[in-house]
Short mmCIF file of C-alpha atoms in Angstrom, two decimals:
data_model
loop_
_atom_site.label_atom_id
_atom_site.label_comp_id
_atom_site.label_asym_id
_atom_site.label_seq_id
_atom_site.Cartn_x
_atom_site.Cartn_y
_atom_site.Cartn_z
CA MET M 1 97.80 143.20 -52.06
CA MET M 2 94.41 144.60 -51.38
CA ILE M 3 92.84 144.72 -54.95
CA TYR M 4 89.69 146.79 -55.63
CA HIS M 5 87.67 145.87 -59.15
CA SER M 6 84.48 147.05 -60.54
CA HIS M 7 83.45 146.65 -63.77
CA GLU M 8 84.31 150.11 -65.69
CA ALA M 9 87.29 151.56 -63.12
CA ILE M 10 85.99 154.40 -61.75
CA PRO M 11 84.16 153.10 -58.61
CA ALA M 12 86.69 150.97 -57.67
CA LEU M 13 89.55 153.81 -58.13
CA TYR M 14 86.99 155.79 -55.97
CA ALA M 15 87.60 152.91 -53.62
CA ALA M 16 90.87 153.13 -53.50
CA ALA M 17 90.78 156.46 -52.87
CA ILE M 18 88.76 156.17 -49.48
CA HIS M 19 91.17 153.21 -48.74
CA MET M 20 94.43 155.87 -48.53
CA GLY M 21 92.56 158.75 -47.33
CA TRP M 22 92.80 160.95 -50.27
CA ILE M 23 89.24 161.10 -49.35
CA PRO M 24 86.82 160.80 -46.50
CA GLU M 25 84.34 158.31 -46.71
CA GLY M 26 80.37 159.06 -46.64
CA PRO M 27 78.84 161.58 -48.83
CA PRO M 28 80.62 162.93 -51.92
CA VAL M 29 83.20 165.39 -51.00
CA ASP M 30 83.43 168.90 -52.72
CA ARG M 31 83.78 169.47 -56.47
CA PHE M 32 87.18 170.87 -55.99
CA THR M 33 88.58 168.05 -53.87
CA LEU M 34 86.95 165.98 -56.32
CA LYS M 35 88.38 167.84 -59.10
CA GLU M 36 91.90 167.37 -57.76
CA LEU M 37 90.96 163.28 -57.27
CA TYR M 38 90.36 163.27 -60.93
CA ARG M 39 93.87 164.97 -61.21
CA ARG M 40 95.65 162.33 -59.24
CA LEU M 41 93.98 159.57 -61.14
CA GLY M 42 94.81 160.49 -64.38
CA GLY M 43 92.34 162.35 -65.67
CA PRO M 44 90.49 161.95 -68.79
CA GLU M 45 92.54 158.22 -69.35
CA ILE M 46 91.09 156.86 -66.54
CA MET M 47 88.68 154.91 -69.17
CA THR M 48 91.32 153.54 -70.81
CA ALA M 49 94.01 152.21 -68.40
CA GLU M 50 94.07 149.16 -68.38
CA GLY M 51 95.83 146.50 -65.58
CA LEU M 52 96.58 147.16 -61.72
CA TRP M 53 96.24 151.20 -60.69
CA PRO M 54 99.08 151.04 -57.93
CA PHE M 55 97.87 153.37 -55.09
CA GLY M 56 100.67 152.76 -52.89
CA LYS M 57 100.78 151.03 -49.03
CA ASP M 58 98.29 151.92 -46.46
CA PRO M 59 99.22 153.04 -42.98
CA ASP M 60 99.33 148.72 -42.04
CA GLY M 61 101.55 148.38 -44.90
CA HIS M 62 98.95 146.44 -47.69
CA ARG M 63 99.37 147.53 -50.82
CA VAL M 64 96.93 148.76 -52.51
CA PHE M 65 95.22 148.96 -56.02
CA ALA M 66 92.59 149.34 -57.96
CA ALA M 67 91.25 147.23 -61.66
CA GLY M 68 88.22 147.92 -64.03
CA ARG M 69 87.31 144.08 -64.57
CA MET M 70 84.89 144.64 -67.44
CA SER M 71 83.46 141.60 -66.40
CA ARG M 72 81.61 139.56 -63.63
CA PRO M 73 82.77 139.94 -59.98
CA SER M 74 82.79 136.05 -59.84
CA VAL M 75 85.44 135.68 -63.39
CA VAL M 76 87.47 137.96 -61.07
CA HIS M 77 87.65 135.43 -57.68
CA ARG M 78 88.22 132.72 -60.00
CA ALA M 79 90.71 133.78 -62.40
CA PHE M 80 93.32 135.75 -59.84
CA HIS M 81 92.72 132.50 -57.31
CA GLY M 82 93.76 129.83 -60.47
CA PHE M 83 96.88 131.77 -61.07
CA ALA M 84 97.31 132.06 -57.68
CA ASP M 85 97.01 128.52 -56.95
CA LEU M 86 99.02 127.31 -60.06
CA LEU M 87 101.84 129.59 -59.81
CA GLY M 88 102.18 128.74 -55.97
CA ILE M 89 100.99 132.49 -54.64
CA GLU M 90 99.51 132.30 -51.15
CA ARG M 91 96.11 132.84 -51.22
CA SER M 92 96.13 135.19 -47.67
CA THR M 93 98.64 137.57 -49.90
CA PHE M 94 95.56 138.89 -51.63
CA LEU M 95 92.27 140.23 -51.51
CA LEU M 96 89.69 140.93 -54.23
CA GLN M 97 86.82 143.55 -53.16
CA SER M 98 84.66 144.39 -55.94
CA VAL M 99 82.80 147.57 -55.83
CA GLY M 100 79.31 148.00 -57.03
CA GLY M 101 78.28 149.70 -60.71
CA ALA M 102 79.12 152.79 -61.69
CA VAL M 103 76.64 154.79 -63.61
CA ALA M 104 77.16 152.83 -66.79
CA TRP M 105 75.52 155.46 -69.22
CA ILE M 106 77.58 158.05 -68.01
CA ASP M 107 80.67 155.85 -68.99
CA MET M 108 79.33 155.48 -72.19
CA ALA M 109 78.24 159.60 -73.24
CA SER M 110 81.82 160.14 -72.31
CA SER M 111 82.99 157.76 -74.25
CA ALA M 112 81.04 159.31 -77.29
CA MET M 113 82.35 163.10 -75.88
CA LYS M 114 86.02 161.88 -76.13
CA SER M 115 85.21 160.08 -79.94
CA VAL M 116 83.83 163.83 -80.64
CA GLY M 117 86.38 165.65 -79.51
CA LEU M 118 84.92 167.43 -76.63
CA PRO M 119 87.60 167.12 -73.74
CA ILE M 120 85.29 169.84 -71.55
CA LEU M 121 82.52 167.53 -71.36
CA VAL M 122 84.36 164.64 -70.72
CA GLU M 123 85.95 165.69 -68.36
CA THR M 124 82.25 167.36 -67.01
CA LEU M 125 80.33 163.75 -66.73
CA GLN M 126 84.50 161.54 -65.17
CA ILE M 127 83.61 163.77 -62.54
CA TRP M 128 80.43 163.13 -61.88
CA ASN M 129 80.73 159.50 -62.49
CA LEU M 130 83.30 159.83 -59.88
CA ALA M 131 80.89 162.11 -57.49
CA SER M 132 78.49 159.17 -57.70
CA GLN M 133 80.83 156.50 -56.49
CA TRP M 134 80.56 157.35 -52.51
CA PRO M 135 78.01 155.21 -51.51
CA GLY M 136 78.81 151.91 -53.45
CA ALA M 137 82.89 152.49 -52.57
CA THR M 138 82.42 153.46 -48.66
CA ARG M 139 80.94 150.34 -48.09
CA SER M 140 82.92 148.09 -49.93
CA VAL M 141 86.24 149.72 -47.92
CA ARG M 142 84.29 149.52 -44.88
CA ILE M 143 84.18 145.20 -45.56
CA ALA M 144 86.76 145.27 -47.13
CA LYS M 145 89.10 146.44 -44.28
CA GLU M 146 87.32 143.72 -42.30
CA ARG M 147 88.32 141.59 -44.18
CA LEU M 148 91.96 142.17 -44.21
CA SER M 149 91.65 143.44 -40.71
CA LEU M 150 90.85 139.45 -40.16
CA LEU M 151 93.93 138.14 -42.58
CA ASP M 152 96.60 139.79 -41.49
CA GLN M 153 95.10 138.47 -37.16
CA VAL M 154 94.94 134.64 -38.77
CA ARG M 155 98.65 135.21 -40.64
CA ARG M 156 99.35 136.17 -36.97
CA MET J 1 106.27 128.17 -69.76
CA ASN J 2 102.76 128.39 -69.24
CA ILE J 3 100.79 128.71 -71.89
CA VAL J 4 97.63 130.40 -71.75
CA TYR J 5 94.54 130.61 -74.71
CA TYR J 6 91.71 132.61 -73.71
CA CYS J 7 88.46 133.83 -74.67
CA TYR J 8 85.42 134.83 -73.99
CA GLY J 9 83.62 130.90 -72.18
CA SER J 10 86.89 128.85 -72.73
CA ALA J 11 84.66 126.81 -74.89
CA HIS J 12 85.22 127.47 -78.19
CA SER J 13 88.21 129.46 -79.87
CA SER J 14 90.46 128.99 -77.11
CA VAL J 15 89.76 124.67 -76.28
CA THR J 16 90.28 124.58 -80.51
CA ALA J 17 93.78 126.28 -79.90
CA ALA J 18 94.95 124.17 -77.11
CA ASN J 19 93.37 121.05 -78.82
CA ILE J 20 96.04 122.54 -82.21
CA HIS J 21 98.85 122.84 -79.70
CA LEU J 22 98.57 119.50 -78.06
CA GLY J 23 98.37 117.63 -81.16
CA HIS J 24 94.75 116.57 -80.59
CA LEU J 25 94.15 118.55 -84.16
CA PRO J 26 95.94 118.32 -87.36
CA THR J 27 98.10 121.39 -88.56
CA GLN J 28 98.79 119.61 -92.00
CA ARG J 29 95.15 119.90 -93.50
CA ARG J 30 92.14 121.60 -91.93
CA ALA J 31 90.54 119.53 -89.24
CA SER J 32 87.13 117.84 -90.45
CA LEU J 33 83.69 119.01 -88.75
CA THR J 34 83.88 116.09 -86.94
CA GLU J 35 86.56 115.85 -85.67
CA ILE J 36 86.43 119.55 -84.44
CA ILE J 37 83.24 118.56 -82.70
CA HIS J 38 84.69 116.17 -81.33
CA GLN J 39 87.80 117.30 -79.58
CA PRO J 40 88.03 117.43 -76.19
CA LEU J 41 86.41 120.26 -74.04
CA PHE J 42 84.54 121.50 -77.20
CA ASP J 43 81.50 123.26 -76.52
CA ARG J 44 81.46 121.87 -72.62
CA ALA J 45 82.65 124.52 -69.95
CA GLU J 46 79.23 125.74 -68.29
CA ASN J 47 78.71 129.62 -67.55
CA HIS J 48 79.82 129.35 -63.73
CA GLU J 49 83.27 127.52 -65.47
CA ILE J 50 83.65 131.21 -66.86
CA GLY J 51 87.65 132.42 -65.26
CA GLU J 52 88.34 129.33 -64.25
CA LEU J 53 92.04 127.84 -65.26
CA ARG J 54 91.82 124.46 -67.05
CA TYR J 55 94.62 122.43 -67.18
CA MET J 56 94.65 121.03 -71.06
CA GLY J 57 97.85 118.83 -70.88
CA THR J 58 101.83 119.61 -71.34
CA ASP J 59 103.26 119.91 -74.99
CA PRO J 60 106.63 118.00 -75.93
CA TRP J 61 108.53 120.42 -74.83
CA GLY J 62 107.53 120.61 -71.53
CA ASP J 63 105.16 124.05 -71.78
CA GLN J 64 101.74 123.92 -69.73
CA ILE J 65 98.98 124.55 -71.55
CA PHE J 66 96.20 126.23 -70.02
CA VAL J 67 92.68 127.09 -71.24
CA ILE J 68 90.24 130.14 -69.20
CA GLY J 69 87.30 131.94 -70.46
CA LEU J 70 87.47 136.07 -69.25
CA ALA J 71 84.21 136.87 -70.45
CA GLY J 72 83.29 140.75 -71.02
CA SER J 73 86.83 142.72 -72.08
CA LYS J 74 89.85 139.82 -72.08
CA LEU J 75 92.41 142.17 -73.05
CA VAL J 76 91.53 144.18 -69.41
CA MET J 77 91.50 141.31 -67.27
CA VAL J 78 94.95 140.14 -69.38
CA HIS J 79 96.43 143.66 -68.10
CA SER J 80 95.41 142.75 -64.61
CA LEU J 81 96.86 139.24 -64.10
CA GLN J 82 99.83 140.37 -65.71
CA ASP J 83 100.33 142.91 -63.32
CA PHE J 84 99.18 140.85 -60.41
CA LEU J 85 102.10 137.93 -61.11
CA LEU J 86 104.74 140.89 -61.38
CA GLU J 87 103.31 142.30 -58.30
CA ALA J 88 102.97 138.81 -56.39
CA GLY J 89 106.85 138.93 -57.33
CA MET J 90 106.21 136.29 -60.26
CA GLU J 91 109.08 136.28 -63.33
CA PRO J 92 108.30 137.81 -66.54
CA GLY J 93 107.25 135.68 -69.20
CA LEU J 94 105.92 132.68 -66.61
CA VAL J 95 102.87 133.45 -68.32
CA ARG J 96 102.20 133.62 -71.90
CA PHE J 97 98.62 134.65 -72.61
CA GLU J 98 97.29 133.82 -76.22
CA ASP J 99 94.12 135.78 -77.08
CA ALA J 100 92.10 132.92 -79.54
CA LEU J 101 88.82 134.40 -80.12
CA GLN J 102 90.34 136.97 -82.06
CA HIS J 103 89.59 133.80 -84.43
CA ALA J 104 86.23 133.64 -83.92
CA GLY J 105 84.21 134.34 -86.72
CA LEU J 106 79.90 135.29 -86.53
CA PRO J 107 78.80 131.56 -86.56
CA LEU J 108 81.37 130.25 -83.79
CA ARG J 109 79.97 133.37 -81.96
CA ILE J 110 76.63 132.59 -83.07
CA GLY J 111 76.32 128.94 -82.64
CA GLY J 112 78.42 129.23 -78.93
CA TYR J 113 75.61 131.51 -77.06
CA THR J 114 73.08 129.84 -78.69
CA SER J 115 74.87 126.23 -77.25
CA ARG J 116 76.40 127.66 -74.39
CA ARG J 117 73.85 130.43 -73.53
CA LEU J 118 70.70 129.65 -75.09
CA GLY J 119 70.47 125.98 -74.17
CA ILE J 120 69.91 124.53 -77.36
CA VAL J 121 73.72 122.60 -77.63
CA GLY J 122 72.76 120.15 -80.64
CA LEU J 123 72.28 123.80 -83.11
CA GLY J 124 74.92 125.65 -81.23
CA ARG J 125 77.44 123.22 -81.13
CA LEU J 126 76.94 122.15 -84.78
CA LEU J 127 77.32 125.62 -85.80
CA SER J 128 80.55 127.02 -83.44
CA GLY J 129 82.06 123.66 -84.88
CA LEU J 130 81.38 125.06 -88.44
CA GLY J 131 82.55 128.23 -87.11
CA VAL J 132 86.25 126.46 -86.09
CA TRP J 133 86.18 124.89 -89.70
CA LEU J 134 85.88 127.89 -91.42
CA ARG J 135 88.17 130.09 -89.62
CA TYR J 136 90.77 126.75 -88.78
CA HIS J 137 93.64 128.00 -90.46
CA ARG J 138 93.74 130.74 -88.79
CA PHE J 139 93.72 128.83 -85.70
CA VAL J 140 96.44 126.65 -87.13
CA ASN J 141 99.25 129.68 -88.11
CA HIS J 142 98.41 131.24 -84.48
CA VAL J 143 99.38 128.30 -82.73
CA GLN J 144 102.15 127.75 -85.51
CA ARG J 145 103.19 131.69 -84.70
CA VAL J 146 103.57 130.24 -80.34
CA LEU J 147 104.96 127.02 -81.47
CA GLN J 148 107.87 128.91 -83.23
CA HIS J 149 108.37 131.65 -81.08
CA LEU J 150 108.38 129.06 -77.74
CA GLN J 151 111.57 126.99 -79.91
CA SER J 152 113.66 129.56 -81.18
CA ASN J 153 113.71 131.03 -77.13
CA GLN J 154 114.34 127.57 -76.15
CA ILE J 155 117.82 127.53 -78.64
CA GLU J 156 118.25 130.95 -76.90
#
């Protein structure tokens, strides 16, 4: 299992989408592709969904997920490892990767727009937030793929 | 079954609920301020322990009782953890999460912050103990609902 996590979900979702090849790494894609990605990720529900978002299996057979944590990365890592140890889930069967921060004010602004019933502005702000994720997400995916590769070697 | 009482920092609310569950605090009457402040692990957790799953004991019916601090948005983390356990092949219902922070009022929150974050332990511990004392019945009611549910499951 590959689990990307970020404070708000959007950076982790973007990273998972890069990992799966839905969008390329690197500089921001065109607006049309971003809109497609936004719809594929659930549109406005991006902000309110909770739990692990499944992305399917990557070409190497790893199941990929993304999650918002609303907390610190260390809390996530301790919690997941704690439950894994309690229930006998081998730590080598999953990998947690923190993805750099969302632009918090955009998230707050889109929450405000949502509460006053301006969906068009919500979408615009969230797509803008999505577009701004590429540096941190790209970096995180590269790190995650290296770690996954090492983990696979160890398990063989 | 594994019962996990959670709150922000696993220092006050979750610990109180767990201690009530394990019989370290009374249910037939309101615990005194002294009993609350001197209960096991009350106002002891450090910041770096947030996210750590801590074993509190086993109840008379064989359920293991834990506490965990999930900081930020606990519900988001709980959903992610539940999904993670399912995806890892664990049976649903193996872990039951109980929100203890919902019973924390302002004195408890201020006391907890004063003790754990500001380091003014004397005042903070007293205030958080008072906060628990003021809302003690809520903690007891919650734990009793959990116990009733566990017992009715066992009868089935």
